Amino acid sequence: MSTTESTRVSRARRALDVVVAAVALVLSAPVVVAAAVAIRTTSPGPVLFRQERVGAGGRPFTILKLRTMTSGGEGLDITMGRDPRVTRVGALLRRTSLDELPQLLNVLRGEMTLVGPRPETVALARRYPSGCRWVLEATPGLTGPAQIRMRDSRVLEPPLAAVSSAPAPDPETWYLEHVVPRRVDLDAGYLCAPSLSRTVALLLETAVYLLHPQ
C-alpha cells in the first residue's frame, strides 16, 4: 500500500475526534487526578511521560501519557512482559489502558486521531522495514485494529532460543521484523477505507475490549 488520501484524517473523522476527545477528557478528569496522586505518592518523578513520536507525514510530535515506569529509566523503546522499569501503579494503569488518557490532548491538538496506527518512537521508525514505512505517513491513533488485536505484551516477546547456549534474539529487531509487519497488515485493512462508520465500529470494539479484556 502506498501513501494516499486514505492516510489522512477526513473532516468527518476530525469532527468526531474533537467531540469524543473533549467529552472523554471531562468525564475522565477525576480518574486522571486519582491516577496522578497515586503516581506521585508511590514513585519519584513527574506524573506525565513525554516522548517524541512520529506523527502524520513522518513529522515528530510529543506524546503524553501517565508515567508508568521509573523516572529516567533507560532501556528498550518497547516494553517487554514483566519489564522491571514498570512500577506497581504503572502496571495497573497499563493493564486498564488508563495511562493512555492524556493522549486525548494529542487528539484535540490534531497530532493524533482516535483510530489509526500505533504512534511509533522516532528511533524505531527509522529502522522500519521498507515495505512498512508507508504507515508512518498516516496520523497515529489512540486505538486501532493493531492496538486492539495485538495488545498482549507477549507478542513482543522473541521466542526462546532452541539451544540454551544460543544468544537470545534482540527484542527490538524481533519487534521490527515480526511484529511491525503484522501490525501494518492489520492497519492497512482500515486505512484503505477509513470511513466514519468503520471508525465508530473500532471505537466500540475498543470499549468492549477494555470492559471485558480477554
Coordinates of N, CA and C in Angstrom, one line a residue:
M1 N 0.9 -1.2 0.0 CA 0.0 0.0 0.0 C 0.9 1.2 0.0
S2 N 0.5 2.2 -0.8 CA 1.3 3.5 -0.8 C 0.6 4.6 -0.1
T3 N 1.3 5.7 0.1 CA 0.7 6.9 0.7 C -0.4 7.5 -0.2
T4 N -1.6 7.6 0.3 CA -2.7 8.1 -0.4 C -3.5 9.0 0.5
E5 N -4.6 9.5 -0.1 CA -5.5 10.4 0.7 C -6.1 9.6 1.9
S6 N -6.1 8.2 1.7 CA -6.7 7.4 2.8 C -5.9 7.5 4.1
T7 N -4.7 7.9 4.1 CA -3.9 8.0 5.3 C -4.2 9.3 6.0
R8 N -5.0 10.2 5.4 CA -5.3 11.5 6.1 C -6.6 11.4 6.8
V9 N -6.8 12.3 7.8 CA -8.0 12.3 8.6 C -9.0 13.2 7.8
S10 N -10.2 12.6 7.5 CA -11.2 13.4 6.9 C -11.8 14.4 7.8
R11 N -12.6 15.3 7.3 CA -13.3 16.3 8.1 C -14.3 15.6 9.1
A12 N -14.9 14.6 8.6 CA -15.9 13.9 9.5 C -15.2 13.2 10.6
R13 N -14.1 12.6 10.4 CA -13.3 11.9 11.4 C -12.7 13.0 12.4
R14 N -12.3 14.1 11.8 CA -11.7 15.1 12.7 C -12.8 15.7 13.6
A15 N -14.0 15.9 13.1 CA -15.1 16.4 14.0 C -15.4 15.4 15.1
L16 N -15.4 14.1 14.7 CA -15.6 13.0 15.7 C -14.4 13.1 16.7
D17 N -13.2 13.2 16.3 CA -12.1 13.3 17.2 C -12.3 14.4 18.3
V18 N -12.6 15.6 17.8 CA -12.8 16.7 18.7 C -13.9 16.5 19.7
V19 N -15.0 16.0 19.2 CA -16.2 15.9 20.1 C -15.9 14.8 21.2
V20 N -15.5 13.6 20.7 CA -15.2 12.5 21.6 C -14.1 12.8 22.6
A21 N -13.0 13.4 22.1 CA -11.9 13.7 22.9 C -12.2 14.7 24.0
A22 N -13.0 15.7 23.6 CA -13.4 16.8 24.6 C -14.3 16.2 25.7
V23 N -15.3 15.4 25.3 CA -16.2 14.8 26.3 C -15.4 13.8 27.2
A24 N -14.5 13.0 26.5 CA -13.8 12.0 27.3 C -12.9 12.6 28.3
L25 N -12.3 13.7 27.9 CA -11.4 14.4 28.9 C -12.1 14.9 30.1
V26 N -13.3 15.5 29.9 CA -14.1 15.9 31.0 C -14.5 14.8 31.9
L27 N -15.0 13.7 31.3 CA -15.5 12.6 32.1 C -14.4 11.8 32.8
S28 N -13.2 11.8 32.2 CA -12.1 11.0 32.8 C -11.3 11.9 33.8
A29 N -11.6 13.2 33.9 CA -10.8 14.0 34.8 C -10.6 13.5 36.2
P30 N -11.7 13.0 36.9 CA -11.5 12.5 38.2 C -10.5 11.3 38.3
V31 N -10.6 10.4 37.2 CA -9.8 9.3 37.2 C -8.3 9.7 37.0
V32 N -8.1 10.7 36.1 CA -6.7 11.1 35.8 C -6.1 11.8 37.1
V33 N -6.9 12.5 37.8 CA -6.5 13.1 39.1 C -6.1 12.1 40.1
A34 N -6.9 11.1 40.2 CA -6.6 10.0 41.2 C -5.4 9.2 40.8
A35 N -5.2 9.0 39.5 CA -4.0 8.3 39.0 C -2.8 9.1 39.2
A36 N -2.9 10.4 39.0 CA -1.8 11.3 39.2 C -1.3 11.3 40.7
V37 N -2.3 11.3 41.6 CA -1.9 11.3 43.0 C -1.2 9.9 43.3
A38 N -1.7 8.8 42.8 CA -1.1 7.5 43.0 C 0.3 7.5 42.5
I39 N 0.5 8.1 41.3 CA 1.9 8.1 40.7 C 2.8 8.9 41.6
R40 N 2.4 10.1 42.0 CA 3.3 10.9 42.7 C 3.7 10.4 44.1
T41 N 2.7 9.7 44.7 CA 2.9 9.2 46.1 C 3.6 7.9 46.1
T42 N 3.8 7.2 45.0 CA 4.4 5.9 45.1 C 5.7 5.8 44.3
S43 N 6.0 6.8 43.5 CA 7.2 6.8 42.7 C 7.7 8.2 42.4
P44 N 9.0 8.5 42.7 CA 9.5 9.8 42.4 C 9.5 10.1 40.9
G45 N 9.2 11.4 40.6 CA 9.3 11.8 39.2 C 8.0 12.5 38.8
P46 N 7.9 12.9 37.5 CA 6.7 13.6 37.0 C 5.5 12.7 36.8
V47 N 4.4 13.3 36.8 CA 3.1 12.5 36.6 C 3.0 12.1 35.1
L48 N 3.4 13.0 34.2 CA 3.2 12.8 32.8 C 4.5 12.3 32.2
F49 N 4.4 11.3 31.3 CA 5.5 10.8 30.5 C 5.4 11.5 29.1
R50 N 6.5 12.1 28.7 CA 6.5 12.8 27.4 C 7.6 12.2 26.5
Q51 N 7.3 11.9 25.3 CA 8.3 11.2 24.4 C 8.0 11.7 23.0
E52 N 9.0 11.8 22.2 CA 8.9 12.2 20.8 C 8.4 11.0 20.0
R53 N 7.3 11.1 19.3 CA 6.8 10.0 18.4 C 6.7 10.6 17.0
V54 N 6.5 9.7 16.0 CA 6.3 10.0 14.6 C 4.8 10.3 14.3
G55 N 4.5 11.5 13.8 CA 3.2 11.8 13.5 C 2.9 11.8 12.0
A56 N 1.8 12.4 11.6 CA 1.4 12.4 10.2 C 2.5 12.9 9.3
G57 N 2.7 12.3 8.2 CA 3.7 12.7 7.3 C 5.1 12.5 7.8
G58 N 5.3 11.7 8.8 CA 6.6 11.5 9.4 C 7.1 12.6 10.3
R59 N 6.2 13.6 10.6 CA 6.7 14.7 11.4 C 6.6 14.3 12.9
P60 N 7.6 14.6 13.7 CA 7.6 14.3 15.1 C 6.6 15.1 15.9
F61 N 6.1 14.6 17.0 CA 5.3 15.3 18.0 C 5.6 14.7 19.3
T62 N 5.2 15.4 20.4 CA 5.4 14.9 21.8 C 4.1 14.2 22.3
I63 N 4.2 12.9 22.5 CA 3.1 12.2 23.0 C 3.0 12.3 24.5
L64 N 1.8 12.3 25.1 CA 1.5 12.5 26.5 C 0.9 11.2 27.0
K65 N 1.5 10.7 28.1 CA 0.9 9.5 28.8 C 1.1 9.7 30.3
L66 N 0.3 9.0 31.1 CA 0.6 8.9 32.5 C 1.8 8.1 32.7
R67 N 2.8 8.5 33.5 CA 4.0 7.8 33.7 C 3.8 6.4 34.4
T68 N 4.3 5.4 33.8 CA 4.1 4.0 34.3 C 5.4 3.4 34.6
M69 N 6.5 4.1 34.4 CA 7.9 3.5 34.6 C 8.6 4.4 35.6
T70 N 9.7 3.8 36.1 CA 10.6 4.6 37.0 C 11.1 5.8 36.2
S71 N 11.2 7.0 36.8 CA 11.6 8.2 36.1 C 13.1 8.1 35.7
G72 N 13.3 8.4 34.4 CA 14.7 8.4 33.9 C 15.3 7.1 33.6
G73 N 14.4 6.1 33.6 CA 14.9 4.7 33.3 C 15.3 4.5 31.9
E74 N 16.5 4.0 31.6 CA 16.9 3.8 30.3 C 16.6 2.4 29.9
G75 N 16.5 2.1 28.6 CA 16.2 0.8 28.2 C 15.7 0.7 26.8
L76 N 15.0 -0.4 26.4 CA 14.4 -0.6 25.1 C 13.3 0.4 24.8
D77 N 13.1 0.7 23.5 CA 12.0 1.5 23.1 C 10.6 0.7 23.1
I78 N 10.7 -0.5 23.4 CA 9.5 -1.3 23.5 C 9.4 -1.9 25.0
T79 N 8.2 -2.2 25.4 CA 8.0 -2.6 26.8 C 7.8 -4.1 26.8
M80 N 8.6 -4.9 27.4 CA 8.5 -6.3 27.4 C 7.6 -6.8 28.6
G81 N 7.1 -8.0 28.6 CA 6.4 -8.5 29.7 C 7.3 -8.6 30.9
R82 N 6.7 -8.2 32.1 CA 7.4 -8.1 33.3 C 8.7 -7.2 33.2
D83 N 8.5 -6.1 32.5 CA 9.6 -5.1 32.4 C 9.9 -4.5 33.8
P84 N 11.1 -4.6 34.3 CA 11.4 -4.1 35.6 C 11.3 -2.6 35.8
R85 N 11.2 -1.9 34.7 CA 11.1 -0.4 34.7 C 9.6 0.0 35.1
V86 N 8.7 -0.9 34.9 CA 7.3 -0.6 35.2 C 7.0 -0.6 36.7
T87 N 6.4 0.4 37.2 CA 6.1 0.5 38.6 C 4.8 -0.3 38.9
R88 N 4.5 -0.5 40.2 CA 3.3 -1.2 40.6 C 2.0 -0.5 40.1
V89 N 2.0 0.8 40.4 CA 0.9 1.6 39.9 C 0.8 1.6 38.4
G90 N 2.0 1.7 37.8 CA 2.1 1.7 36.3 C 1.6 0.4 35.7
A91 N 1.8 -0.7 36.3 CA 1.3 -2.0 35.8 C -0.2 -2.0 35.8
L92 N -0.9 -1.4 36.8 CA -2.3 -1.3 36.8 C -2.8 -0.3 35.7
L93 N -2.1 0.8 35.6 CA -2.5 1.8 34.6 C -2.4 1.2 33.2
R94 N -1.3 0.4 32.9 CA -1.2 -0.2 31.6 C -2.2 -1.3 31.4
R95 N -2.5 -2.1 32.4 CA -3.5 -3.2 32.2 C -4.9 -2.6 31.9
T96 N -5.2 -1.5 32.4 CA -6.5 -0.9 32.2 C -6.5 0.2 31.1
S97 N -5.3 0.5 30.5 CA -5.1 1.5 29.5 C -5.4 2.9 30.0
L98 N -5.4 3.1 31.3 CA -5.7 4.4 31.8 C -4.5 5.4 31.5
D99 N -3.3 4.8 31.3 CA -2.1 5.6 31.1 C -2.3 6.3 29.7
E100 N -3.2 5.9 28.9 CA -3.3 6.5 27.6 C -4.2 7.7 27.6
L101 N -4.9 8.0 28.7 CA -5.9 9.1 28.7 C -5.3 10.5 28.3
P102 N -4.1 10.8 28.7 CA -3.6 12.1 28.3 C -3.4 12.3 26.8
Q103 N -3.4 11.2 26.1 CA -3.3 11.3 24.6 C -4.6 11.9 24.0
L104 N -5.6 12.0 24.8 CA -6.8 12.8 24.3 C -6.4 14.2 24.0
L105 N -5.5 14.8 24.7 CA -5.0 16.1 24.4 C -4.3 16.1 23.1
N106 N -3.5 15.1 22.8 CA -2.9 15.0 21.5 C -3.9 14.9 20.4
V107 N -5.0 14.2 20.6 CA -6.1 14.1 19.7 C -6.7 15.5 19.4
L108 N -7.0 16.3 20.5 CA -7.6 17.6 20.4 C -6.6 18.5 19.6
R109 N -5.3 18.4 19.8 CA -4.4 19.2 19.1 C -4.2 18.8 17.6
G110 N -4.8 17.7 17.2 CA -4.7 17.2 15.8 C -3.4 16.5 15.6
E111 N -2.6 16.2 16.6 CA -1.4 15.4 16.5 C -1.7 13.9 16.3
M112 N -2.8 13.5 16.9 CA -3.3 12.1 16.8 C -4.7 12.1 16.4
T113 N -5.2 11.0 16.1 CA -6.7 10.8 15.8 C -7.2 9.6 16.7
L114 N -8.5 9.5 16.8 CA -9.0 8.4 17.6 C -8.6 7.0 17.2
V115 N -8.7 6.8 15.8 CA -8.4 5.5 15.3 C -7.3 5.6 14.2
G116 N -6.2 4.9 14.4 CA -5.1 5.0 13.4 C -4.0 4.1 13.9
P117 N -2.9 4.1 13.2 CA -1.8 3.2 13.5 C -1.2 3.6 14.8
R118 N -0.4 2.7 15.4 CA 0.3 2.9 16.7 C 1.3 4.0 16.5
P119 N 1.3 5.0 17.4 CA 2.4 6.1 17.3 C 3.7 5.5 17.7
E120 N 4.6 5.5 16.7 CA 5.9 4.8 16.9 C 7.0 5.8 17.4
T121 N 8.0 5.3 18.1 CA 9.1 6.1 18.5 C 9.9 6.5 17.3
V122 N 10.6 7.6 17.4 CA 11.5 8.1 16.2 C 12.6 7.1 15.9
A123 N 13.2 6.6 17.0 CA 14.3 5.6 16.8 C 13.9 4.4 16.1
L124 N 12.8 3.8 16.5 CA 12.3 2.6 15.9 C 11.7 2.8 14.5
A125 N 11.1 4.0 14.3 CA 10.6 4.4 12.9 C 11.7 4.4 11.9
R126 N 12.9 4.9 12.3 CA 14.0 4.9 11.4 C 14.4 3.5 10.9
R127 N 14.1 2.5 11.7 CA 14.5 1.2 11.4 C 13.4 0.3 10.8
Y128 N 12.2 0.9 10.5 CA 11.1 0.2 9.9 C 11.5 -0.5 8.6
P129 N 11.0 -1.7 8.4 CA 11.2 -2.4 7.1 C 10.6 -1.5 6.0
S130 N 11.3 -1.5 4.8 CA 10.9 -0.6 3.7 C 9.4 -0.8 3.3
G131 N 8.9 -2.0 3.4 CA 7.5 -2.3 2.9 C 6.5 -1.8 3.9
C132 N 7.0 -1.4 5.1 CA 6.0 -0.9 6.2 C 6.1 0.6 6.4
R133 N 7.0 1.3 5.8 CA 7.3 2.7 6.1 C 6.1 3.6 5.7
W134 N 5.3 3.1 4.8 CA 4.2 4.0 4.3 C 3.2 4.3 5.5
V135 N 3.1 3.4 6.5 CA 2.2 3.6 7.6 C 2.6 4.8 8.4
L136 N 3.8 5.2 8.4 CA 4.3 6.4 9.1 C 3.8 7.7 8.6
E137 N 3.2 7.6 7.4 CA 2.6 8.8 6.8 C 1.3 9.1 7.4
A138 N 0.6 8.1 7.9 CA -0.7 8.3 8.5 C -0.7 8.9 9.9
T139 N -1.8 9.6 10.2 CA -1.9 10.2 11.6 C -2.1 9.0 12.6
P140 N -1.2 9.0 13.6 CA -1.3 7.9 14.5 C -2.6 8.0 15.4
G141 N -3.0 6.8 15.9 CA -4.3 6.8 16.6 C -4.2 6.3 18.0
L142 N -5.2 6.8 18.8 CA -5.3 6.3 20.2 C -5.6 4.8 20.3
T143 N -6.4 4.4 19.3 CA -6.6 3.0 19.2 C -6.7 2.6 17.7
G144 N -6.8 1.3 17.4 CA -6.8 0.9 16.0 C -6.8 -0.6 15.9
P145 N -7.0 -1.2 14.7 CA -7.0 -2.6 14.6 C -5.8 -3.3 15.3
A146 N -4.6 -2.8 15.1 CA -3.4 -3.4 15.6 C -3.4 -3.3 17.1
Q147 N -3.8 -2.1 17.7 CA -3.8 -1.9 19.1 C -4.8 -2.9 19.8
I148 N -5.9 -3.1 19.1 CA -7.0 -4.0 19.7 C -6.6 -5.4 19.7
R149 N -6.1 -5.9 18.5 CA -5.9 -7.3 18.3 C -4.5 -7.8 18.6
M150 N -3.6 -6.9 19.0 CA -2.2 -7.3 19.3 C -1.8 -6.6 20.6
R151 N -2.7 -6.5 21.6 CA -2.5 -5.8 22.8 C -1.6 -6.6 23.8
D152 N -1.7 -7.9 23.7 CA -0.9 -8.8 24.6 C 0.6 -8.5 24.5
S153 N 1.2 -8.2 25.6 CA 2.7 -7.9 25.6 C 3.5 -9.1 25.1
R154 N 2.9 -10.3 25.1 CA 3.6 -11.5 24.7 C 3.9 -11.4 23.2
V155 N 3.2 -10.7 22.4 CA 3.5 -10.6 21.0 C 4.8 -9.9 20.8
L156 N 5.4 -9.2 21.8 CA 6.6 -8.6 21.7 C 7.8 -9.5 22.1
E157 N 7.5 -10.6 22.6 CA 8.5 -11.5 23.2 C 9.1 -12.3 22.1
P158 N 10.4 -12.3 21.9 CA 11.1 -13.2 20.9 C 11.0 -14.6 21.5
P159 N 11.0 -15.6 20.6 CA 10.9 -17.0 21.1 C 12.2 -17.3 21.8
L160 N 12.1 -18.2 22.7 CA 13.3 -18.7 23.4 C 14.3 -19.4 22.4
A161 N 15.5 -19.3 22.6 CA 16.5 -19.9 21.8 C 16.3 -21.4 21.9
A162 N 16.3 -22.2 20.8 CA 16.2 -23.6 20.8 C 17.3 -24.3 21.6
V163 N 18.5 -23.7 21.5 CA 19.6 -24.2 22.2 C 20.0 -23.2 23.3
S164 N 20.1 -23.7 24.5 CA 20.3 -22.8 25.6 C 21.6 -21.9 25.5
S165 N 22.6 -22.4 24.8 CA 23.8 -21.7 24.6 C 23.7 -20.6 23.5
A166 N 22.6 -20.7 22.7 CA 22.4 -19.8 21.6 C 22.0 -18.4 22.1
P167 N 22.5 -17.3 21.5 CA 22.1 -16.0 22.0 C 20.6 -15.7 21.8
A168 N 20.0 -15.1 22.7 CA 18.5 -14.7 22.5 C 18.4 -13.6 21.5
P169 N 17.3 -13.7 20.7 CA 17.1 -12.6 19.7 C 17.0 -11.3 20.3
D170 N 17.5 -10.2 19.6 CA 17.4 -8.9 20.1 C 15.9 -8.5 20.1
P171 N 15.3 -8.0 21.2 CA 13.9 -7.8 21.2 C 13.4 -6.7 20.2
E172 N 14.2 -5.7 20.0 CA 13.8 -4.6 19.1 C 13.9 -5.1 17.6
T173 N 14.9 -5.9 17.3 CA 15.0 -6.5 16.0 C 13.8 -7.4 15.7
W174 N 13.5 -8.2 16.7 CA 12.4 -9.2 16.6 C 11.1 -8.4 16.4
Y175 N 10.9 -7.3 17.1 CA 9.7 -6.5 17.0 C 9.6 -5.9 15.6
L176 N 10.7 -5.4 15.1 CA 10.7 -4.8 13.7 C 10.5 -5.8 12.6
E177 N 11.0 -7.0 12.8 CA 10.9 -8.0 11.7 C 9.7 -8.8 11.7
H178 N 9.1 -9.0 12.9 CA 8.0 -9.9 13.1 C 6.7 -9.2 13.5
V179 N 6.8 -8.3 14.5 CA 5.6 -7.6 15.0 C 5.1 -6.5 14.1
V180 N 6.0 -5.6 13.7 CA 5.6 -4.5 12.8 C 4.9 -4.9 11.6
P181 N 5.4 -5.9 10.8 CA 4.6 -6.2 9.6 C 3.2 -6.7 9.9
R182 N 3.0 -7.4 11.0 CA 1.7 -7.9 11.3 C 0.8 -6.7 11.7
R183 N 1.3 -5.8 12.4 CA 0.5 -4.6 12.8 C 0.2 -3.8 11.6
V184 N 1.1 -3.6 10.7 CA 0.9 -2.8 9.5 C -0.2 -3.5 8.6
D185 N -0.2 -4.8 8.5 CA -1.2 -5.5 7.8 C -2.6 -5.3 8.3
L186 N -2.7 -5.3 9.7 CA -4.0 -5.0 10.3 C -4.4 -3.6 10.0
D187 N -3.5 -2.6 10.2 CA -3.8 -1.2 10.0 C -4.2 -0.9 8.5
A188 N -3.6 -1.7 7.6 CA -3.9 -1.4 6.2 C -5.3 -1.7 5.9
G189 N -5.9 -2.7 6.5 CA -7.3 -3.0 6.2 C -8.2 -1.9 6.6
Y190 N -7.9 -1.1 7.6 CA -8.7 0.1 8.0 C -8.3 1.3 7.1
L191 N -7.0 1.5 6.9 CA -6.6 2.7 6.2 C -6.9 2.8 4.8
C192 N -7.2 1.6 4.2 CA -7.6 1.6 2.8 C -9.0 2.2 2.6
A193 N -9.8 2.2 3.7 CA -11.1 2.8 3.6 C -11.6 3.2 5.0
P194 N -11.0 4.3 5.5 CA -11.2 4.7 6.9 C -12.5 5.5 7.0
S195 N -13.6 4.9 6.7 CA -14.9 5.6 6.8 C -15.3 5.9 8.2
L196 N -16.3 6.8 8.4 CA -16.7 7.2 9.7 C -17.4 6.0 10.4
S197 N -18.1 5.2 9.6 CA -18.8 4.1 10.2 C -17.8 3.0 10.8
R198 N -16.7 2.8 10.0 CA -15.7 1.8 10.4 C -14.9 2.4 11.6
T199 N -14.8 3.7 11.7 CA -14.1 4.3 12.8 C -14.9 4.1 14.1
V200 N -16.2 4.4 14.0 CA -17.1 4.2 15.1 C -17.1 2.8 15.6
A201 N -17.1 1.8 14.6 CA -17.1 0.4 14.9 C -15.9 0.0 15.7
L202 N -14.7 0.6 15.3 CA -13.5 0.2 16.0 C -13.5 0.9 17.4
L203 N -14.1 2.0 17.6 CA -14.1 2.6 18.9 C -15.0 1.8 19.8
L204 N -16.1 1.3 19.3 CA -17.0 0.4 20.1 C -16.3 -0.9 20.4
E205 N -15.5 -1.4 19.5 CA -14.8 -2.6 19.7 C -13.7 -2.4 20.8
T206 N -13.1 -1.2 20.8 CA -12.1 -0.9 21.8 C -12.8 -0.8 23.2
A207 N -14.0 -0.2 23.3 CA -14.7 -0.1 24.5 C -15.1 -1.4 25.1
V208 N -15.5 -2.3 24.2 CA -15.9 -3.7 24.6 C -14.6 -4.4 25.2
Y209 N -13.5 -4.3 24.5 CA -12.3 -4.9 25.0 C -11.9 -4.4 26.3
L210 N -11.9 -3.1 26.5 CA -11.5 -2.5 27.8 C -12.4 -2.9 28.9
L211 N -13.7 -3.1 28.6 CA -14.6 -3.5 29.7 C -14.5 -5.0 30.0
H212 N -14.2 -5.8 28.9 CA -14.1 -7.2 29.1 C -12.8 -7.7 28.4
P213 N -11.6 -7.4 29.0 CA -10.4 -7.9 28.4 C -10.3 -9.4 28.3
Q214 N -9.7 -9.9 27.3 CA -9.5 -11.3 27.1 C -8.3 -11.8 27.8

